[in-house]
Coordinates of C-alpha atoms in Angstrom, one line a residue:
Chain O
X1176 CA 103.4 155.8 135.2
X1177 CA 103.4 158.7 132.8
X1178 CA 105.0 157.3 129.8
X1179 CA 105.6 160.1 127.3
X1180 CA 105.2 158.0 124.2
X1181 CA 102.1 156.1 123.2
X1182 CA 102.5 155.2 119.5
X1183 CA 99.2 154.2 117.9
X1184 CA 100.8 151.2 116.2
X1185 CA 101.0 149.5 119.5
X1186 CA 97.3 149.9 120.3
X1187 CA 95.5 147.0 118.9
X1188 CA 91.9 146.1 119.6
X1189 CA 92.2 142.6 118.2
X1190 CA 95.1 141.4 120.3
X1191 CA 96.2 141.5 123.8
X1192 CA 99.7 140.6 122.8
X1193 CA 101.1 144.1 122.4
X1194 CA 104.6 142.6 122.7
X1195 CA 104.0 140.8 119.4
X1196 CA 103.4 144.1 117.6
X1197 CA 106.5 145.6 119.2
X1198 CA 108.5 142.5 118.0
X1199 CA 107.0 142.9 114.5
X1200 CA 108.4 146.5 114.5
X1201 CA 111.9 145.2 115.2
X1202 CA 111.9 142.8 112.3
X1203 CA 113.3 144.1 109.0
X1204 CA 110.9 143.5 106.1
X1205 CA 111.6 140.5 103.9
X1206 CA 113.8 138.7 106.4
X1207 CA 113.9 135.1 107.4
X1208 CA 112.4 134.5 110.8
X1209 CA 112.0 131.5 113.1
X1210 CA 109.3 132.1 115.8
X1211 CA 109.7 129.6 118.6
X1212 CA 106.6 129.1 120.7
X1213 CA 104.5 130.6 117.9
X1214 CA 101.2 129.6 119.5
X1215 CA 98.3 130.1 117.2
X1216 CA 100.6 131.9 114.7
X1217 CA 99.4 135.5 115.4
X1218 CA 102.9 136.9 115.1
X1219 CA 103.8 134.9 112.0
X1220 CA 100.7 136.1 110.3
X1221 CA 101.4 139.7 111.1
X1222 CA 105.0 139.2 109.9
X1223 CA 104.1 137.5 106.6
X1224 CA 101.1 139.7 105.8
X1225 CA 102.5 143.1 106.7
X1226 CA 106.2 142.7 106.5
X1227 CA 106.7 140.2 103.7
X1228 CA 108.7 138.0 106.0
X1229 CA 109.6 134.4 105.3
X1230 CA 108.4 133.0 108.6
X1231 CA 108.6 129.6 110.2
X1232 CA 107.3 128.5 113.6
X1233 CA 107.8 125.9 116.3
X1234 CA 105.0 125.2 118.7
X1235 CA 104.8 122.7 121.6
X1236 CA 101.0 122.2 121.4
X1237 CA 100.0 119.9 118.5
X1238 CA 96.6 121.6 118.4
X1239 CA 98.3 125.0 117.9
X1240 CA 100.5 123.6 115.1
X1241 CA 97.6 122.0 113.2
X1242 CA 95.7 125.3 113.4
X1243 CA 98.7 127.2 112.0
X1244 CA 99.3 124.8 109.1
X1245 CA 95.6 124.8 108.2
X1246 CA 95.9 128.6 108.0
X1247 CA 98.8 128.3 105.6
X1248 CA 101.7 129.0 108.0
X1249 CA 104.9 126.9 108.1
X1250 CA 104.9 125.4 111.5
X1251 CA 106.2 122.2 113.1
X1252 CA 105.6 120.6 116.5
X1253 CA 108.6 120.9 118.6
X1254 CA 110.2 121.9 121.9
X1255 CA 112.5 124.9 122.3
X1256 CA 114.6 122.9 124.8
X1257 CA 115.5 120.1 122.4
X1258 CA 114.6 120.9 118.8
X1259 CA 116.7 124.0 118.1
X1260 CA 119.8 121.8 117.9
X1261 CA 118.7 120.6 114.5
X1262 CA 119.0 124.0 112.8
X1263 CA 122.3 125.1 111.2
X1264 CA 124.2 128.2 112.4
X1265 CA 122.9 131.6 111.3
X1266 CA 120.0 129.9 109.5
X1267 CA 117.7 132.9 110.2
X1268 CA 117.9 136.6 110.2
X1269 CA 115.8 136.6 113.4
X1270 CA 115.1 133.9 116.0
X1271 CA 112.1 135.0 118.1
X1272 CA 111.2 133.6 121.5
X1273 CA 108.1 135.4 122.7
X1274 CA 106.9 134.7 126.2
X1275 CA 108.4 131.3 126.2
X1276 CA 111.8 131.5 127.8
X1277 CA 110.3 131.4 131.3
X1278 CA 108.7 128.1 130.4
X1279 CA 111.9 126.3 129.2
X1280 CA 113.8 123.8 131.3
X1281 CA 117.2 125.4 130.4
X1282 CA 116.8 129.0 129.5
X1283 CA 120.5 129.6 129.1
X1284 CA 121.0 126.7 126.8
X1285 CA 117.9 127.8 124.7
X1286 CA 119.3 131.4 124.5
X1287 CA 122.7 130.0 123.3
X1288 CA 120.9 128.0 120.6
X1289 CA 119.0 131.1 119.6
X1290 CA 122.1 133.2 119.3
X1291 CA 123.7 130.4 117.2
X1292 CA 120.8 129.9 114.7
X1293 CA 119.7 133.6 114.4
X1294 CA 121.8 136.6 113.3
X1295 CA 119.6 138.5 115.7
X1296 CA 117.5 137.3 118.6
X1297 CA 114.3 138.7 119.9
X1298 CA 113.1 137.6 123.4
X1299 CA 110.1 138.8 125.2
X1300 CA 109.0 137.7 128.7
X1301 CA 106.8 138.8 131.6
X1302 CA 108.9 140.9 134.0
X1303 CA 108.9 139.4 137.5
X1304 CA 110.4 142.6 138.8
X1305 CA 107.1 144.5 138.2
X1306 CA 105.9 146.3 141.3
X1307 CA 102.6 144.4 141.5
X1308 CA 104.6 141.1 141.6
X1309 CA 106.8 142.5 144.3
X1310 CA 103.8 143.8 146.2
X1311 CA 101.8 140.6 146.1
X1312 CA 104.7 138.7 147.5
X1313 CA 105.7 141.3 150.1
X1314 CA 102.3 142.4 151.3
X1315 CA 100.0 139.6 150.3
X1316 CA 102.5 136.9 151.2
X1317 CA 101.4 134.7 148.2
X1318 CA 102.8 133.8 144.8
X1319 CA 102.0 136.6 142.4
X1320 CA 99.3 136.3 139.7
X1321 CA 99.0 139.0 137.1
X1322 CA 97.5 139.5 133.6
X1323 CA 100.7 138.2 132.0
X1324 CA 101.2 135.5 134.7
X1325 CA 97.6 134.3 135.4
X1326 CA 98.4 130.8 136.5
X1327 CA 98.6 129.6 140.1
X1328 CA 101.9 128.3 141.4
X1329 CA 100.9 124.7 141.1
X1330 CA 99.8 124.7 137.5
X1331 CA 102.0 127.3 135.9
X1332 CA 104.2 126.3 133.0
X1333 CA 106.5 129.2 133.9
X1334 CA 109.3 127.5 135.8
X1335 CA 112.1 130.0 135.2
X1336 CA 110.7 133.5 135.8
X1337 CA 113.1 136.4 135.8
X1338 CA 113.3 140.2 136.0
X1339 CA 114.6 142.6 133.4
X1340 CA 117.7 143.0 135.6
X1341 CA 118.2 139.2 135.8
X1342 CA 117.9 138.8 132.0
X1343 CA 120.4 141.6 131.4
X1344 CA 122.9 139.9 133.7
X1345 CA 122.5 136.6 131.8
X1346 CA 123.1 138.4 128.5
X1347 CA 126.2 140.0 129.9
X1348 CA 127.4 136.7 131.3
X1349 CA 126.9 135.0 127.9
X1350 CA 128.6 137.8 126.0
X1351 CA 125.4 138.6 124.0
X1352 CA 125.1 142.1 122.7
X1353 CA 121.9 143.9 123.9
X1354 CA 120.9 146.1 121.0
X1355 CA 117.6 147.2 122.4
X1356 CA 115.5 146.8 125.5
X1357 CA 111.9 147.9 125.6
X1358 CA 109.7 147.6 128.6
X1359 CA 105.9 147.8 128.3
X1360 CA 103.6 148.7 131.1
X1361 CA 100.2 147.1 131.8
X1362 CA 98.6 149.2 129.1
X1363 CA 101.1 148.1 126.5
X1364 CA 102.7 151.5 126.6
X1365 CA 106.5 151.7 126.0
X1366 CA 108.5 152.9 128.9
X1367 CA 111.1 155.2 127.5
X1368 CA 113.5 157.8 129.0
X1369 CA 113.4 155.9 132.2
X1370 CA 116.3 154.4 134.1
X1371 CA 116.6 150.7 134.0
X1372 CA 115.7 150.2 137.6
X1373 CA 112.5 152.1 136.9
X1374 CA 111.7 150.0 133.8
X1375 CA 112.3 146.9 136.0
X1376 CA 109.7 148.2 138.4
X1377 CA 107.1 149.5 136.0
X1378 CA 107.5 147.2 133.1
X1379 CA 105.0 144.4 133.0
X1380 CA 106.8 142.8 130.1
X1381 CA 110.0 143.3 128.3
X1382 CA 111.3 142.8 124.7
X1383 CA 115.0 142.3 124.1
X1384 CA 116.8 142.5 120.8
X1385 CA 120.1 140.7 121.0
X1386 CA 123.0 139.7 118.7
X1387 CA 126.3 137.9 119.1
Chain H
X997 CA 86.7 79.0 100.1
X998 CA 85.2 77.7 97.0
X999 CA 86.2 79.5 93.8
X1000 CA 83.8 80.1 91.0
X1001 CA 85.9 79.7 87.9
X1002 CA 83.6 81.7 85.7
X1003 CA 83.5 84.8 87.9
X1004 CA 87.2 84.6 88.6
X1005 CA 88.1 84.6 84.9
X1006 CA 85.7 87.5 84.2
X1007 CA 87.3 89.7 86.9
X1008 CA 90.6 88.5 85.7
X1009 CA 89.8 89.3 82.1
X1010 CA 88.7 92.9 83.0
X1011 CA 91.9 93.4 85.1
X1012 CA 94.2 92.0 82.4
X1013 CA 92.6 94.2 79.8
X1014 CA 93.9 97.2 81.8
X1015 CA 97.5 96.2 81.2
X1016 CA 97.3 96.6 77.5
X1017 CA 94.2 98.8 77.0
X1018 CA 93.7 100.8 80.2
X1019 CA 90.7 103.1 80.9
X1020 CA 93.2 105.9 81.1
X1021 CA 95.3 108.2 79.0
X1022 CA 98.6 106.5 78.1
X1023 CA 101.8 107.9 76.9
X1024 CA 104.1 105.4 75.1
X1025 CA 107.8 106.2 75.2
X1026 CA 109.5 104.4 72.2
X1027 CA 112.5 102.2 72.6
X1028 CA 114.7 105.1 71.6
X1029 CA 113.5 107.0 74.7
X1030 CA 113.9 104.1 77.2
X1031 CA 114.0 104.6 81.0
X1032 CA 117.4 104.1 82.6
X1033 CA 116.9 102.2 85.9
X1034 CA 118.9 102.3 89.1
X1035 CA 119.8 98.6 88.5
X1036 CA 121.6 99.6 85.4
X1037 CA 119.0 98.1 83.1
X1038 CA 117.0 100.2 80.7
X1039 CA 113.3 99.8 80.4
X1040 CA 112.5 100.3 76.7
X1041 CA 110.0 100.9 75.4
X1042 CA 107.8 101.9 78.3
X1043 CA 104.4 103.3 78.9
X1044 CA 102.8 105.4 81.6
X1045 CA 99.0 105.4 82.1
X1046 CA 97.5 108.3 84.0
X1047 CA 94.3 110.0 85.0
X1048 CA 93.8 113.8 85.2
X1049 CA 91.2 115.9 86.8
X1050 CA 90.6 119.7 86.4
X1051 CA 92.3 121.9 83.8
X1052 CA 95.9 122.8 83.3
X1053 CA 96.2 126.6 83.4
X1054 CA 97.8 128.7 80.6
X1055 CA 101.3 129.0 82.3
X1056 CA 101.1 125.3 83.5
X1057 CA 101.6 126.3 87.1
X1058 CA 98.6 124.6 88.8
X1059 CA 99.6 120.9 88.5
X1060 CA 99.2 118.8 91.6
X1061 CA 100.9 115.4 91.2
X1062 CA 99.3 112.6 93.2
X1063 CA 101.6 109.6 93.9
X1064 CA 99.6 106.4 94.7
X1065 CA 100.4 103.9 97.4
X1066 CA 101.6 100.3 97.0
X1067 CA 98.3 98.8 95.9
X1068 CA 96.8 102.0 94.6
X1069 CA 96.5 103.2 91.1
X1070 CA 95.8 106.2 89.0
X1071 CA 92.0 106.1 89.6
X1072 CA 92.0 108.7 92.3
X1073 CA 88.6 110.3 91.8
X1074 CA 86.7 108.2 89.3
X1075 CA 85.0 104.8 89.6
X1076 CA 87.5 102.0 89.3
X1077 CA 87.4 100.3 85.9
X1078 CA 87.7 96.8 87.4
X1079 CA 85.9 96.9 90.7
X1080 CA 83.5 99.8 90.0
X1081 CA 84.2 101.2 93.4
X1082 CA 84.8 104.9 94.0
X1083 CA 88.3 106.3 93.4
X1084 CA 90.6 105.8 96.4
X1085 CA 91.0 109.5 97.2
X1086 CA 87.6 110.9 96.3
X1087 CA 87.4 112.4 99.8
X1088 CA 90.5 114.5 99.0
X1089 CA 90.3 115.2 95.3
X1090 CA 87.4 116.8 93.4
X1091 CA 85.6 120.1 92.9
X1092 CA 85.6 122.0 96.2
X1093 CA 87.6 119.2 97.9
X1094 CA 90.9 120.0 99.7
X1095 CA 92.7 119.3 96.4
X1096 CA 90.2 121.4 94.5
X1097 CA 89.9 120.4 90.9
X1098 CA 88.3 123.7 90.2
X1099 CA 91.6 125.3 91.0
X1100 CA 94.2 122.7 90.4
X1101 CA 95.1 120.3 87.6
X1102 CA 95.4 116.9 89.3
X1103 CA 97.6 114.2 87.7
X1104 CA 98.0 110.7 88.9
X1105 CA 100.1 108.2 87.0
X1106 CA 100.2 104.5 87.6
X1107 CA 103.7 103.6 88.8
X1108 CA 105.9 101.5 86.5
X1109 CA 105.9 98.0 87.8
X1110 CA 102.2 98.4 88.2
X1111 CA 99.4 96.6 86.5
X1112 CA 96.9 99.3 85.4
X1113 CA 98.5 100.3 82.1
X1114 CA 102.0 101.5 83.0
X1115 CA 104.7 99.1 82.0
X1116 CA 105.1 96.3 84.6
X1117 CA 105.8 92.6 84.9
X1118 CA 102.5 91.6 83.2
X1119 CA 103.3 93.8 80.1
X1120 CA 104.7 92.2 77.0
X1121 CA 108.5 91.8 76.9
X1122 CA 109.4 93.2 73.4
X1123 CA 112.3 90.8 73.2
X1124 CA 110.3 87.6 73.7
X1125 CA 106.8 88.7 72.8
X1126 CA 105.6 87.1 76.0
X1127 CA 104.8 88.8 79.4
X1128 CA 107.9 89.9 81.2
X1129 CA 107.0 87.9 84.4
X1130 CA 110.2 87.4 86.5
X1131 CA 112.3 88.8 83.7
X1132 CA 111.0 92.3 84.4
X1133 CA 113.9 94.4 85.8
X1134 CA 113.9 95.2 89.5
X1135 CA 112.8 98.8 89.9
X1136 CA 113.1 101.4 92.6
X1137 CA 111.0 104.3 93.8
X1138 CA 113.5 106.6 92.1
X1139 CA 112.8 104.7 88.8
X1140 CA 109.1 105.3 89.3
X1141 CA 109.7 109.0 89.9
X1142 CA 111.9 109.2 86.9
X1143 CA 109.1 107.8 84.8
X1144 CA 106.7 110.4 86.3
X1145 CA 109.2 113.2 85.4
X1146 CA 109.1 112.0 81.8
X1147 CA 105.4 112.2 81.9
X1148 CA 105.6 115.8 83.2
X1149 CA 108.1 116.5 80.3
X1150 CA 105.6 115.1 77.9
X1151 CA 102.8 117.3 79.3
X1152 CA 105.2 120.3 79.0
X1153 CA 105.0 121.0 82.8
X1154 CA 108.3 122.2 84.2
X1155 CA 107.3 122.4 87.9
X1156 CA 104.5 120.8 89.9
X1157 CA 102.7 123.2 92.2
X1158 CA 102.6 120.3 94.6
X1159 CA 103.5 116.6 94.8
X1160 CA 101.4 114.7 97.3
X1161 CA 101.0 111.1 98.4
X1162 CA 100.6 108.8 101.3
X1163 CA 102.6 105.7 102.3
X1164 CA 104.6 104.6 99.3
X1165 CA 103.2 107.7 97.6
X1166 CA 104.7 109.8 100.3
X1167 CA 108.1 108.1 99.8
X1168 CA 107.8 109.0 96.1
X1169 CA 107.1 112.6 97.2
X1170 CA 110.4 112.7 99.2
X1171 CA 112.2 111.1 96.2
X1172 CA 110.8 113.8 94.0
X1173 CA 111.9 116.6 96.3
X1174 CA 115.4 115.1 96.5
X1175 CA 115.9 114.2 92.9
X1176 CA 114.1 117.0 91.1
X1177 CA 114.4 120.0 93.5
X1178 CA 113.5 122.6 91.0
X1179 CA 110.5 120.8 89.7
X1180 CA 108.7 120.6 93.1
X1181 CA 107.3 123.9 94.4
X1182 CA 105.7 122.2 97.4
X1183 CA 105.6 118.7 98.8
X1184 CA 103.1 116.9 101.0
X1185 CA 104.5 113.5 102.2
X1186 CA 101.9 111.7 104.3
X1187 CA 102.3 108.7 106.6
X1188 CA 105.7 107.7 105.3
X1189 CA 109.4 107.6 106.0
X1190 CA 112.8 108.4 104.3
X1191 CA 113.6 104.7 104.4
X1192 CA 111.7 101.4 104.7
X1193 CA 112.3 100.0 108.2
X1194 CA 113.5 96.5 108.9
X1195 CA 110.1 95.6 110.3
X1196 CA 108.4 96.8 107.1
X1197 CA 110.8 94.8 104.9
X1198 CA 110.0 91.8 107.1
X1199 CA 106.3 92.1 106.5
X1200 CA 106.9 92.5 102.8
X1201 CA 109.0 89.4 102.8
X1202 CA 106.2 87.4 104.4
X1203 CA 103.9 88.6 101.6
X1204 CA 106.3 87.7 98.8
X1205 CA 107.0 84.3 100.2
X1206 CA 103.3 83.7 100.4
X1207 CA 103.0 84.5 96.7
X1208 CA 106.0 82.5 95.7
X1209 CA 104.9 79.5 97.8
X1210 CA 101.7 79.2 95.8
X1211 CA 102.3 76.5 93.1
X1212 CA 100.2 78.6 90.7
X1213 CA 102.9 81.3 90.8
X1214 CA 104.9 78.9 88.4
X1215 CA 108.2 80.6 89.1
X1216 CA 106.7 83.9 88.0
X1217 CA 105.4 82.6 84.7
X1218 CA 101.8 82.1 85.7
X1219 CA 100.4 84.2 82.9
X1220 CA 101.9 82.0 80.2
X1221 CA 100.7 78.9 82.2
X1222 CA 97.2 80.3 82.3
X1223 CA 97.3 80.3 86.1
X1224 CA 97.2 82.9 88.9
X1225 CA 98.6 82.5 92.4
X1226 CA 95.4 83.7 93.9
X1227 CA 95.8 82.1 97.3
X1228 CA 99.3 83.3 97.8
X1229 CA 98.5 86.8 96.9
X1230 CA 95.4 86.8 99.1
X1231 CA 97.5 85.7 102.1
X1232 CA 100.0 88.4 101.3
X1233 CA 97.2 91.0 101.3
X1234 CA 95.7 89.6 104.5
X1235 CA 99.0 90.0 106.3
X1236 CA 99.7 93.4 104.9
X1237 CA 96.1 94.6 105.7
X1238 CA 96.7 94.0 109.4
X1239 CA 99.6 96.4 109.3
X1240 CA 97.5 99.1 107.7
X1241 CA 95.1 99.1 110.7
X1242 CA 95.6 99.5 114.4
X1243 CA 94.9 97.1 117.2
X1244 CA 92.3 99.6 118.4
X1245 CA 90.6 99.9 115.0
X1246 CA 90.3 96.2 114.6
X1247 CA 89.0 95.7 118.1
X1248 CA 86.5 98.5 117.7
X1249 CA 85.3 97.1 114.4
X1250 CA 85.2 93.4 115.2
X1251 CA 86.1 92.7 118.8
X1252 CA 85.8 88.9 119.2
X1253 CA 82.5 88.8 117.4
X1254 CA 81.6 85.6 115.6
X1255 CA 80.7 85.5 112.0
X1256 CA 77.1 84.2 111.3
X1257 CA 77.1 81.8 114.1
X1258 CA 76.3 81.6 117.8
X1259 CA 79.3 79.6 119.0
X1260 CA 82.8 78.7 117.9
X1261 CA 82.8 75.6 115.7
X1262 CA 86.0 73.9 117.0
X1263 CA 87.4 74.0 113.4
X1264 CA 89.3 76.3 111.1
X1265 CA 86.4 77.9 109.4
X1266 CA 86.2 81.7 109.7
X1267 CA 84.5 81.7 113.1
X1268 CA 85.5 85.2 113.9
X1269 CA 84.3 88.3 112.0
X1270 CA 87.9 89.5 111.7
X1271 CA 88.9 86.3 109.9
X1272 CA 86.0 86.6 107.5
X1273 CA 86.9 90.3 106.9
X1274 CA 90.5 89.5 106.2
X1275 CA 89.6 86.6 103.8
X1276 CA 87.3 89.0 102.0
X1277 CA 90.0 91.6 101.8
X1278 CA 92.5 89.0 100.4
X1279 CA 90.1 87.6 97.8
X1280 CA 88.8 90.9 96.5
X1281 CA 92.4 92.2 96.2
X1282 CA 93.3 89.4 93.9
X1283 CA 90.6 90.5 91.5
X1284 CA 92.3 93.8 90.9
X1285 CA 96.0 93.2 91.4
X1286 CA 98.8 91.3 89.7
X1287 CA 100.9 89.0 91.9
X1288 CA 104.2 89.9 90.2
X1289 CA 103.4 93.6 90.4
X1290 CA 103.0 93.0 94.1
X1291 CA 106.5 91.4 94.3
X1292 CA 108.2 94.2 92.3
X1293 CA 106.6 97.1 94.0
X1294 CA 107.1 95.8 97.5
X1295 CA 110.8 95.3 96.6
X1296 CA 111.0 98.8 95.3
X1297 CA 109.8 100.0 98.7
X1298 CA 112.3 97.8 100.6
X1299 CA 115.2 99.3 98.6
X1300 CA 114.1 102.9 99.5
X1301 CA 116.7 104.6 101.7
X1302 CA 117.1 108.3 100.9
X1303 CA 119.9 108.9 103.4
X1304 CA 121.9 106.0 102.0
X1305 CA 121.6 107.5 98.5
X1306 CA 123.1 110.7 99.8
X1307 CA 126.2 109.7 101.7
X1308 CA 124.4 108.4 104.8
X1309 CA 123.1 111.9 105.8
X1310 CA 119.5 112.5 105.2
X1311 CA 119.9 116.3 105.3
X1312 CA 122.2 116.0 102.2
X1313 CA 119.2 114.7 100.2
X1314 CA 117.5 118.1 100.7
X1315 CA 120.5 120.5 100.6
X1316 CA 119.7 123.7 98.8
X1317 CA 116.0 122.9 98.5
X1318 CA 113.5 125.7 98.0
X1319 CA 110.5 123.4 98.2
X1320 CA 107.9 124.1 100.8
X1321 CA 107.2 120.9 102.8
X1322 CA 104.2 119.7 104.8
X1323 CA 104.7 116.4 106.5
X1324 CA 101.7 114.6 108.0
X1325 CA 101.6 111.6 110.3
X1326 CA 99.0 109.8 112.4
X1327 CA 99.2 108.8 116.0
X1328 CA 98.1 105.2 115.6
X1329 CA 100.2 104.5 112.5
X1330 CA 102.7 101.8 113.6
X1331 CA 103.8 101.0 110.1
X1332 CA 105.1 104.5 109.5
X1333 CA 105.2 105.9 113.0
X1334 CA 105.4 109.7 113.7
X1335 CA 109.0 109.4 114.7
X1336 CA 110.0 108.5 111.1
X1337 CA 108.3 111.7 109.8
X1338 CA 110.0 113.6 112.5
X1339 CA 113.4 112.4 111.3
X1340 CA 112.6 113.9 107.9
X1341 CA 111.5 117.1 109.6
X1342 CA 114.8 117.3 111.5
X1343 CA 116.8 116.7 108.3
X1344 CA 114.8 119.5 106.6
X1345 CA 115.5 121.7 109.6
X1346 CA 119.2 121.0 109.2
X1347 CA 119.1 122.6 105.8
X1348 CA 116.8 125.4 107.0
X1349 CA 114.0 124.3 104.6
X1350 CA 110.5 125.6 104.8
X1351 CA 108.7 122.8 106.6
X1352 CA 105.4 122.3 108.3
X1353 CA 104.7 119.1 110.3
X1354 CA 101.3 118.0 111.6
X1355 CA 100.6 114.9 113.6
X1356 CA 97.0 113.9 113.5
X1357 CA 95.2 112.2 116.4
X1358 CA 93.5 109.1 114.9
X1359 CA 92.9 105.5 116.0
X1360 CA 92.6 104.3 112.4
X1361 CA 96.2 103.3 111.9
X1362 CA 98.2 103.7 108.7
X1363 CA 95.1 103.7 106.5
X1364 CA 93.9 107.0 108.1
X1365 CA 95.3 108.9 105.2
X1366 CA 92.7 107.3 102.9
X1367 CA 89.8 107.8 105.3
X1368 CA 87.6 110.6 106.6
X1369 CA 90.0 112.7 108.7
X1370 CA 88.8 116.3 108.9
X1371 CA 92.2 117.5 110.3
X1372 CA 94.0 115.9 107.3
X1373 CA 91.7 117.7 104.9
X1374 CA 92.1 121.1 106.7
X1375 CA 95.9 120.7 106.7
X1376 CA 96.1 119.8 103.0
X1377 CA 93.6 122.5 102.0
X1378 CA 95.4 125.2 104.1
X1379 CA 98.9 124.3 103.1
X1380 CA 98.1 123.9 99.4
X1381 CA 96.2 127.2 99.2
X1382 CA 99.2 129.0 100.8
X1383 CA 101.5 127.3 98.4
X1384 CA 99.3 128.4 95.5
X1385 CA 99.3 132.0 96.7
X1386 CA 103.1 131.9 97.0
X1387 CA 103.2 130.5 93.5
X1388 CA 101.2 133.4 92.3
X1389 CA 97.9 131.6 91.7
X1390 CA 95.1 133.6 93.3
X1391 CA 91.7 132.3 94.1
X1392 CA 89.9 134.4 91.5
X1393 CA 92.1 133.6 88.5
X1394 CA 91.6 129.9 88.9
X1395 CA 87.8 130.2 88.7
X1396 CA 86.7 128.9 92.1

């Protein structure tokens, strides 16, 4: 995996979530952002502190929400599957769904909602096409467990895993425009100048920038 | 329950003194500056009594308006002038507290209709020279908020940094945000709803009927008759008090424990601790609250329905809002359950408002907002600090 580019901006000692920094790079400064599944608010904080973004969050875990609000972030408790319906069309410049789509009950519906409420949509997810996933199933004969997918099959919240190829097919089927795809390897390095099939094999996670 | 007439009249005297001569700042709006009410009547003249804590900064941008609940008053963070007890929100408001009076200028007015110095049914009716009593016009929460807006005008404050309150106070916060969008930079409605539910109206009606069934209510003219419907008001308070707690909280506190006795007495004395507790709550409430005020303020809450005031769609109430909202509810609050706060959140989402929503795990019921709840304090502190930063108030310039 000799990725030619290794931008220092993506190397961060204080966070393992390299995808978040990559997402932050995709967001135009000063824009209005909804982060669905915002967790402890790391991305929102990066966005509002460094990019002057008007950020809001939705988080499933009440503990996560309370932590975010106590830190001054605008976050509500809610569920991507049901609560996006309350937002008006094009309410945000960006709707972000980071590492959450694989845990929703109806990913297609969620993506439709995202494309409705956001002028642009950023989705990141762990790539189930990664070689180690394929190898564990093929040679180990067991459900894969990786750094981005650490749970066992019986307690994982990830009920709708997909590969980069799968997600592209869904976007095509829904008529969503894919503006950018970035795959990251296990070191958080961007895989560029690589054919899609190779990204699907070497990318541990992927970030998509979509629009209608 | 034997009453000691001397003690009663002393407490009574102290309380009634607050109507005309409160231990508070008071602004008197003359008859020419009357308050137009939702009912069509005009309250003129009228007075608003208020307490303040902290210092208003030079550009008047650090005001936090606290709206009190049904039986609260303006004495948020000082000993109560009638009961001598600590202020009702001393855990929340003060130097270094979540609403930090070293940073913010805190203002809490007594609502109109109240009995602690703002014009209410025990105030003198200028037409008759006698207490208004039942001739006081029926008021709404919007009327209360309008009176508060007049107070802000009087103080020269265009916009509040934040408007905060729990229960009826929270409903006023929502009314503020809907009626005076540009005057509310941030809003913190706690343990409340955008309308008073049927069940809540029902409880209020029980309370009012208890007051009116007391012969000492005298058709609302008890002040002129030299009487006070103490028993009726105490029963109203007892019933209401149950709704402020949770089954769990009551059980934890009292269980089925007996009061100063080994066995039940096979009578109707206060055998159980919970009975004795409620009787005490009822009687001590009468010392500090006016029966007619109780009728009028509960009625104002019953009439509250923000969606109905905006074409039946709650989101319309907040259309175009720039206010930053933080709603807070408590898991065991069955008077204003989380679901009602969530409805407000959804309405705010529908207009893409900036909203935070925190549900706090607590077994203390509705009253949790008045009690020691660290997560409540963290939420208010964090949200308010962020709002202050957005408003351009930094920590250094406000001297903390």
